[in-house]
Coordinates of C-alpha atoms in Angstrom, one line a residue:
M1 CA 4.8 57.8 39.4
N2 CA 2.8 58.6 36.4
H3 CA 2.0 55.6 34.1
S4 CA 0.6 56.2 30.6
K5 CA -2.4 54.3 29.9
T6 CA -2.8 52.4 26.5
P7 CA -5.8 54.0 24.7
T8 CA -8.7 51.7 23.9
L9 CA -11.6 51.6 21.5
A10 CA -13.7 53.2 24.2
D11 CA -11.2 56.0 24.7
V12 CA -11.4 56.8 21.0
G13 CA -15.2 56.7 21.1
R14 CA -15.4 59.2 23.9
V15 CA -13.1 61.7 22.1
A16 CA -14.8 61.3 18.8
G17 CA -18.3 61.3 20.4
V18 CA -19.3 57.9 19.0
S19 CA -19.9 54.5 20.4
R20 CA -17.3 51.8 21.0
G21 CA -19.0 49.7 18.1
T22 CA -18.6 52.6 15.6
V23 CA -14.9 52.9 16.3
S24 CA -14.6 49.0 16.0
N25 CA -16.4 49.3 12.5
V26 CA -14.0 52.1 11.4
F27 CA -11.0 49.7 11.9
N28 CA -12.6 46.5 10.8
H29 CA -15.5 47.5 8.5
P30 CA -14.8 50.9 7.3
D31 CA -17.3 50.6 4.4
L32 CA -20.1 50.5 7.0
V33 CA -19.3 54.0 8.4
R34 CA -20.1 57.4 6.9
S35 CA -17.0 59.2 5.6
D36 CA -17.4 62.2 8.0
V37 CA -17.8 59.9 11.1
R38 CA -14.9 57.8 9.9
E39 CA -12.6 60.8 9.5
R40 CA -13.6 62.0 13.0
V41 CA -12.7 58.7 14.5
E42 CA -9.4 58.4 12.7
A43 CA -8.5 61.9 13.9
A44 CA -9.3 61.0 17.5
A45 CA -7.2 57.7 17.1
R46 CA -4.2 59.8 15.9
Q47 CA -4.6 62.3 18.8
L48 CA -4.6 59.4 21.4
G49 CA -1.9 57.3 19.5
Y50 CA -4.3 54.5 19.1
D51 CA -3.1 52.1 16.3
G52 CA -6.0 49.7 16.1
P53 CA -7.6 46.7 17.9
D54 CA -5.3 44.3 19.5
P55 CA -5.8 41.0 17.6
R56 CA -5.3 39.0 20.8
G57 CA -8.3 40.7 22.2
R58 CA -10.5 39.5 19.3
V59 CA -9.2 36.0 19.8
L60 CA -10.1 36.1 23.5
R61 CA -13.6 37.6 22.7
N62 CA -14.6 35.3 19.9
G63 CA -12.4 32.2 20.5
K64 CA -11.3 32.5 16.8
F65 CA -7.9 33.2 15.2
N66 CA -9.6 34.0 11.7
A67 CA -7.1 31.8 10.0
I68 CA -6.9 28.5 8.0
G69 CA -3.9 26.3 8.3
F70 CA -2.7 24.4 5.2
M71 CA -0.6 21.4 5.7
P72 CA 1.3 20.0 2.6
P73 CA 1.0 16.3 1.9
G74 CA 3.3 13.6 3.3
A75 CA 6.8 14.7 4.2
Y76 CA 6.7 17.6 1.7
A77 CA 8.1 20.9 3.0
I78 CA 6.4 24.2 2.6
A79 CA 9.2 25.2 0.3
D80 CA 8.3 22.3 -1.9
V81 CA 4.7 23.5 -2.2
I82 CA 5.9 27.1 -3.3
R83 CA 8.4 25.8 -5.7
S84 CA 5.7 23.5 -7.3
P85 CA 3.5 25.0 -10.2
Y86 CA 0.8 23.0 -8.9
G87 CA 1.3 24.0 -5.2
R88 CA 1.5 27.7 -6.0
E89 CA -1.8 27.5 -7.8
L90 CA -3.5 25.5 -5.0
V91 CA -2.3 28.0 -2.4
L92 CA -3.4 30.9 -4.6
G93 CA -7.0 29.4 -4.6
V94 CA -7.0 29.1 -0.7
S95 CA -5.7 32.6 -0.4
L96 CA -8.3 34.0 -2.7
A97 CA -11.0 32.5 -0.5
C98 CA -9.3 33.8 2.7
D99 CA -9.2 37.3 1.2
E100 CA -12.9 37.1 0.4
A101 CA -13.6 36.0 4.0
G102 CA -11.2 38.6 5.7
A103 CA -9.1 35.7 7.0
T104 CA -5.4 34.8 6.9
L105 CA -3.7 31.7 5.5
S106 CA -1.2 29.9 7.7
L107 CA 1.1 27.3 6.0
V108 CA 1.8 24.8 8.8
N109 CA 4.3 21.9 8.5
G110 CA 6.1 19.3 10.5
T111 CA 8.2 16.2 10.3
E112 CA 6.5 12.8 10.3
E113 CA 7.0 12.8 14.1
T114 CA 5.7 16.2 14.8
R115 CA 2.8 16.6 12.3
T116 CA 0.2 15.6 14.7
S117 CA 1.4 17.9 17.4
T118 CA 1.3 20.6 14.8
I119 CA -2.3 20.0 14.3
R120 CA -3.0 20.2 18.0
E121 CA -1.1 23.4 18.6
A122 CA -1.6 25.5 15.4
L123 CA -3.4 28.8 15.9
V124 CA -6.0 28.3 13.3
D125 CA -9.8 27.8 13.1
G126 CA -9.6 24.8 10.5
F127 CA -7.3 22.9 8.2
I128 CA -6.8 21.8 4.6
L129 CA -4.8 18.7 4.8
G130 CA -2.7 17.1 1.9
H131 CA -3.2 14.1 -0.1
S132 CA -2.6 11.4 2.4
V133 CA -5.4 9.9 4.7
D134 CA -3.4 10.1 7.7
I135 CA -5.6 8.7 10.6
D136 CA -3.4 10.5 13.3
L137 CA -3.9 13.8 11.6
I138 CA -7.6 13.3 11.2
T139 CA -8.0 12.3 14.8
S140 CA -6.1 15.4 16.0
A141 CA -8.2 17.7 14.0
Q142 CA -11.3 16.0 15.2
R143 CA -10.3 16.3 18.9
R144 CA -10.0 20.0 18.3
R145 CA -13.5 20.0 16.9
L146 CA -12.2 22.1 14.0
P147 CA -13.5 21.7 10.4
F148 CA -11.0 20.3 7.9
V149 CA -10.9 19.1 4.4
I150 CA -8.7 16.5 2.8
L151 CA -7.4 16.8 -0.7
E152 CA -7.2 13.9 -3.2
S153 CA -8.3 11.2 -0.9
D154 CA -11.5 9.8 0.1
A155 CA -11.8 9.4 4.0
G156 CA -15.3 8.3 4.0
P157 CA -18.8 10.1 4.3
D158 CA -18.2 11.8 7.5
I159 CA -15.2 13.8 6.2
N160 CA -14.9 16.8 3.8
S161 CA -12.9 15.8 0.8
I162 CA -12.2 17.2 -2.6
R163 CA -10.4 15.0 -5.2
I164 CA -10.0 14.8 -9.0
D165 CA -11.0 11.8 -11.2
G166 CA -7.4 10.6 -11.5
R167 CA -8.4 7.3 -13.1
S168 CA -10.3 9.0 -15.9
G169 CA -7.5 11.4 -16.5
A170 CA -5.0 8.8 -16.8
L171 CA -7.2 6.8 -19.2
M172 CA -7.6 9.8 -21.4
A173 CA -3.8 10.3 -21.5
V174 CA -3.1 6.8 -22.6
G175 CA -6.0 6.8 -25.0
H176 CA -4.6 9.9 -26.7
L177 CA -1.2 8.6 -27.1
A178 CA -2.5 5.1 -28.3
A179 CA -4.7 6.7 -30.8
L180 CA -1.5 8.5 -32.3
G181 CA 0.1 5.1 -32.6
H182 CA 2.3 4.8 -29.6
R183 CA 3.1 1.4 -28.2
H184 CA 6.4 2.0 -26.3
F185 CA 5.8 3.9 -23.0
V186 CA 7.6 4.9 -19.9
I187 CA 5.5 6.0 -16.9
L188 CA 6.7 8.5 -14.3
S189 CA 5.0 8.0 -11.0
I190 CA 5.3 10.2 -7.9
R191 CA 7.8 9.3 -5.2
R192 CA 6.4 10.5 -1.8
T193 CA 9.7 10.5 0.0
S194 CA 12.9 12.3 -0.8
G195 CA 15.6 10.6 -2.7
P196 CA 16.7 9.9 -6.2
P197 CA 14.4 8.2 -8.9
I198 CA 13.5 4.6 -8.3
V199 CA 13.3 2.5 -11.5
H200 CA 11.0 -0.4 -11.6
M201 CA 11.9 -2.4 -14.6
P202 CA 9.0 -4.3 -16.6
G203 CA 7.9 -7.4 -14.7
K204 CA 10.0 -6.6 -11.6
G205 CA 7.2 -5.7 -9.1
K206 CA 4.6 -3.0 -8.7
I207 CA 4.6 0.3 -6.9
T208 CA 4.0 -0.3 -3.1
A209 CA 4.1 3.2 -1.7
G210 CA 2.0 6.2 -2.6
F211 CA -1.2 8.2 -2.0
Q212 CA -4.7 7.2 -3.2
L213 CA -4.5 9.6 -6.2
D214 CA -1.2 7.8 -7.3
Y215 CA -2.9 4.3 -7.3
E216 CA -5.9 5.7 -9.2
R217 CA -3.8 7.2 -11.9
L218 CA -1.8 3.9 -12.2
D219 CA -5.1 2.0 -12.5
G220 CA -6.1 4.5 -15.3
F221 CA -2.8 3.9 -17.1
A222 CA -3.2 0.2 -16.9
Q223 CA -6.8 0.2 -18.1
G224 CA -5.8 2.5 -21.1
L225 CA -3.1 0.1 -22.0
A226 CA -5.3 -3.0 -21.7
E227 CA -7.7 -1.5 -24.2
V228 CA -5.0 -1.6 -26.7
N229 CA -3.9 -5.0 -25.8
L230 CA -0.8 -4.0 -23.6
S231 CA 0.0 -4.6 -20.1
I232 CA 1.4 -2.1 -17.7
D233 CA 3.6 -4.7 -16.4
D234 CA 5.5 -4.6 -19.6
F235 CA 6.7 -1.0 -19.3
P236 CA 9.1 0.7 -16.8
I237 CA 7.8 2.8 -14.1
I238 CA 10.0 5.5 -12.6
E239 CA 9.2 6.8 -9.2
T240 CA 10.4 10.5 -9.0
T241 CA 9.6 13.4 -6.8
P242 CA 8.0 16.2 -8.8
G243 CA 10.6 18.7 -10.1
E244 CA 13.6 16.1 -9.7
P245 CA 15.9 17.3 -12.3
S246 CA 17.4 13.9 -13.0
A247 CA 14.1 12.4 -14.1
G248 CA 14.6 13.2 -17.9
A249 CA 18.1 11.9 -17.8
V250 CA 17.0 8.5 -16.4
V251 CA 14.3 8.2 -19.0
F252 CA 16.6 9.1 -21.9
D253 CA 19.6 7.2 -20.7
R254 CA 17.8 4.0 -19.8
F255 CA 14.9 3.8 -22.1
P256 CA 15.9 5.2 -25.4
E257 CA 13.3 3.1 -27.2
A258 CA 10.3 4.7 -25.6
T259 CA 8.2 6.8 -27.8
A260 CA 5.8 8.2 -25.2
I261 CA 6.2 9.4 -21.6
L262 CA 3.3 9.4 -19.1
T263 CA 3.6 11.5 -16.1
M264 CA 1.7 12.3 -12.9
S265 CA 2.4 15.8 -12.7
D266 CA 3.2 18.9 -15.0
W267 CA 6.4 19.6 -13.0
Q268 CA 7.6 16.1 -13.8
A269 CA 6.9 16.6 -17.5
I270 CA 8.5 20.0 -17.5
T271 CA 11.7 18.5 -16.2
V272 CA 11.7 16.0 -19.1
L273 CA 11.1 18.8 -21.5
D274 CA 14.0 20.7 -20.1
E275 CA 16.3 17.6 -20.3
A276 CA 15.2 17.1 -24.0
V277 CA 16.2 20.7 -24.8
R278 CA 19.6 20.1 -23.2
R279 CA 20.2 17.0 -25.2
G280 CA 18.8 18.4 -28.5
I281 CA 16.0 15.9 -28.5
N282 CA 13.0 17.0 -30.5
I283 CA 9.5 17.0 -28.9
P284 CA 7.3 15.5 -30.1
E285 CA 9.1 14.1 -33.2
H286 CA 11.6 11.9 -31.2
V287 CA 9.1 11.3 -28.0
S288 CA 5.8 12.5 -26.9
V289 CA 5.2 13.7 -23.3
V290 CA 1.9 14.1 -21.4
G291 CA 1.6 16.0 -18.0
F292 CA -0.9 15.9 -15.4
D293 CA -2.5 18.8 -13.5
G294 CA -3.1 21.7 -16.0
T295 CA -1.0 24.3 -14.4
A296 CA -0.7 27.6 -16.2
E297 CA 2.9 27.0 -16.6
S298 CA 2.2 23.9 -18.8
A299 CA 0.9 26.1 -21.5
R300 CA 4.1 28.2 -21.6
T301 CA 6.6 25.4 -22.2
T302 CA 8.5 24.7 -25.4
P303 CA 6.6 23.0 -27.0
P304 CA 3.3 23.6 -25.0
L305 CA 2.5 20.6 -22.8
T306 CA -0.3 18.2 -23.6
T307 CA -1.7 17.5 -20.1
V308 CA -4.6 16.4 -18.0
T309 CA -6.2 19.5 -16.6
H310 CA -8.5 20.5 -13.7
D311 CA -9.3 23.8 -12.0
I312 CA -6.5 23.9 -9.3
V313 CA -7.1 27.4 -8.1
G314 CA -10.9 26.6 -7.9
K315 CA -10.0 23.5 -5.9
G316 CA -8.0 25.5 -3.3
R317 CA -10.8 28.1 -3.2
L318 CA -13.5 25.6 -2.6
A319 CA -11.5 23.8 0.1
A320 CA -11.2 27.0 2.1
Q321 CA -14.8 27.8 1.6
M322 CA -15.9 24.5 2.9
V323 CA -13.7 25.0 5.9
F324 CA -15.4 28.4 6.6
E325 CA -18.8 27.1 5.9
N326 CA -18.3 24.2 8.5
G327 CA -21.5 22.6 7.1
Q328 CA -22.5 18.9 6.5
P329 CA -19.5 16.8 5.2
R330 CA -19.3 16.7 1.4
Q331 CA -17.2 14.5 -0.9
I332 CA -16.5 16.2 -4.2
I333 CA -14.9 14.7 -7.3
M334 CA -13.8 17.2 -9.7
S335 CA -13.9 16.4 -13.5
V336 CA -10.6 16.5 -15.5
E337 CA -10.1 17.2 -19.3
L338 CA -7.2 16.6 -21.8
A339 CA -5.6 19.6 -23.2
V340 CA -3.9 18.5 -26.4
R341 CA -1.0 20.7 -27.3
G342 CA 2.4 20.6 -29.0
S343 CA 4.1 18.0 -26.9
T344 CA 2.4 14.9 -28.4
G345 CA 2.5 13.6 -31.9
P346 CA 2.6 10.2 -33.8
P347 CA 5.7 8.1 -33.3
R348 CA 8.6 8.1 -35.8

């Protein structure tokens, strides 16, 4: 019985009269090969029905998958990351670095029960982990001896991390609103589990769940309020997932006396602006709103959103580059700035 043999790099090289390495370069690094040689190799490949190197063979030879795994923070699903203006820009930054390195990006996910097994089994060469310092995730990555970077948390001097100066950003936001004359605030913090908004009334207890960045921003809000002789305990704090459509309704229904709304994400702030439009509430004449992130979308809202900004795309790109470099651990704190736009003004 006649069995057809799958053509190989060596077969193409014999027909084209070149080495196996030259054929490999034609498929993987064509810019390194003269055009006439490249055309001869491509013609030989078409003649033999050769479609290119089997990626499984590269994995077996190099022990590399040529891929980075990005795991969203906490219980967030991949779909939540893609829907989020912040998440899209972060993934864009990682993707740009992967393109530059000729690698691929794998979005990896799992439930609270399966996240550590996902780390153990994902076919990647390193990880970018979300905002939570999860010891089990860190241990799983370390056991695989894979490089990884944690975002928005400090896990110590032996672990790569990139985070923003959230406390300073929150302090800027309060300082801006206080300088305009505001003294009646509502704070939107980030709920890290699914569900409707949770309202913490003034003096009824503090936030007990969240990520390191969340607490840093609350500390910054508290410091800024204290500098104008106010206490954060005297203002309501609403825990809401970014993008939760009912957040604005809760603010306007429960706290109509507020003249300024401090948020922890642009997406939160944008939902408030959307609700204001639906109700005919004029921003900033009726109430001022400040976001946090500096997404591109924040500059396109009506009115344009005043927000605490940082280079989100650059952060994603840097995180991926740190994984590729696999060098000595670094702990990077990115600076933030306040972009003053049309969503803030003096109180009525």
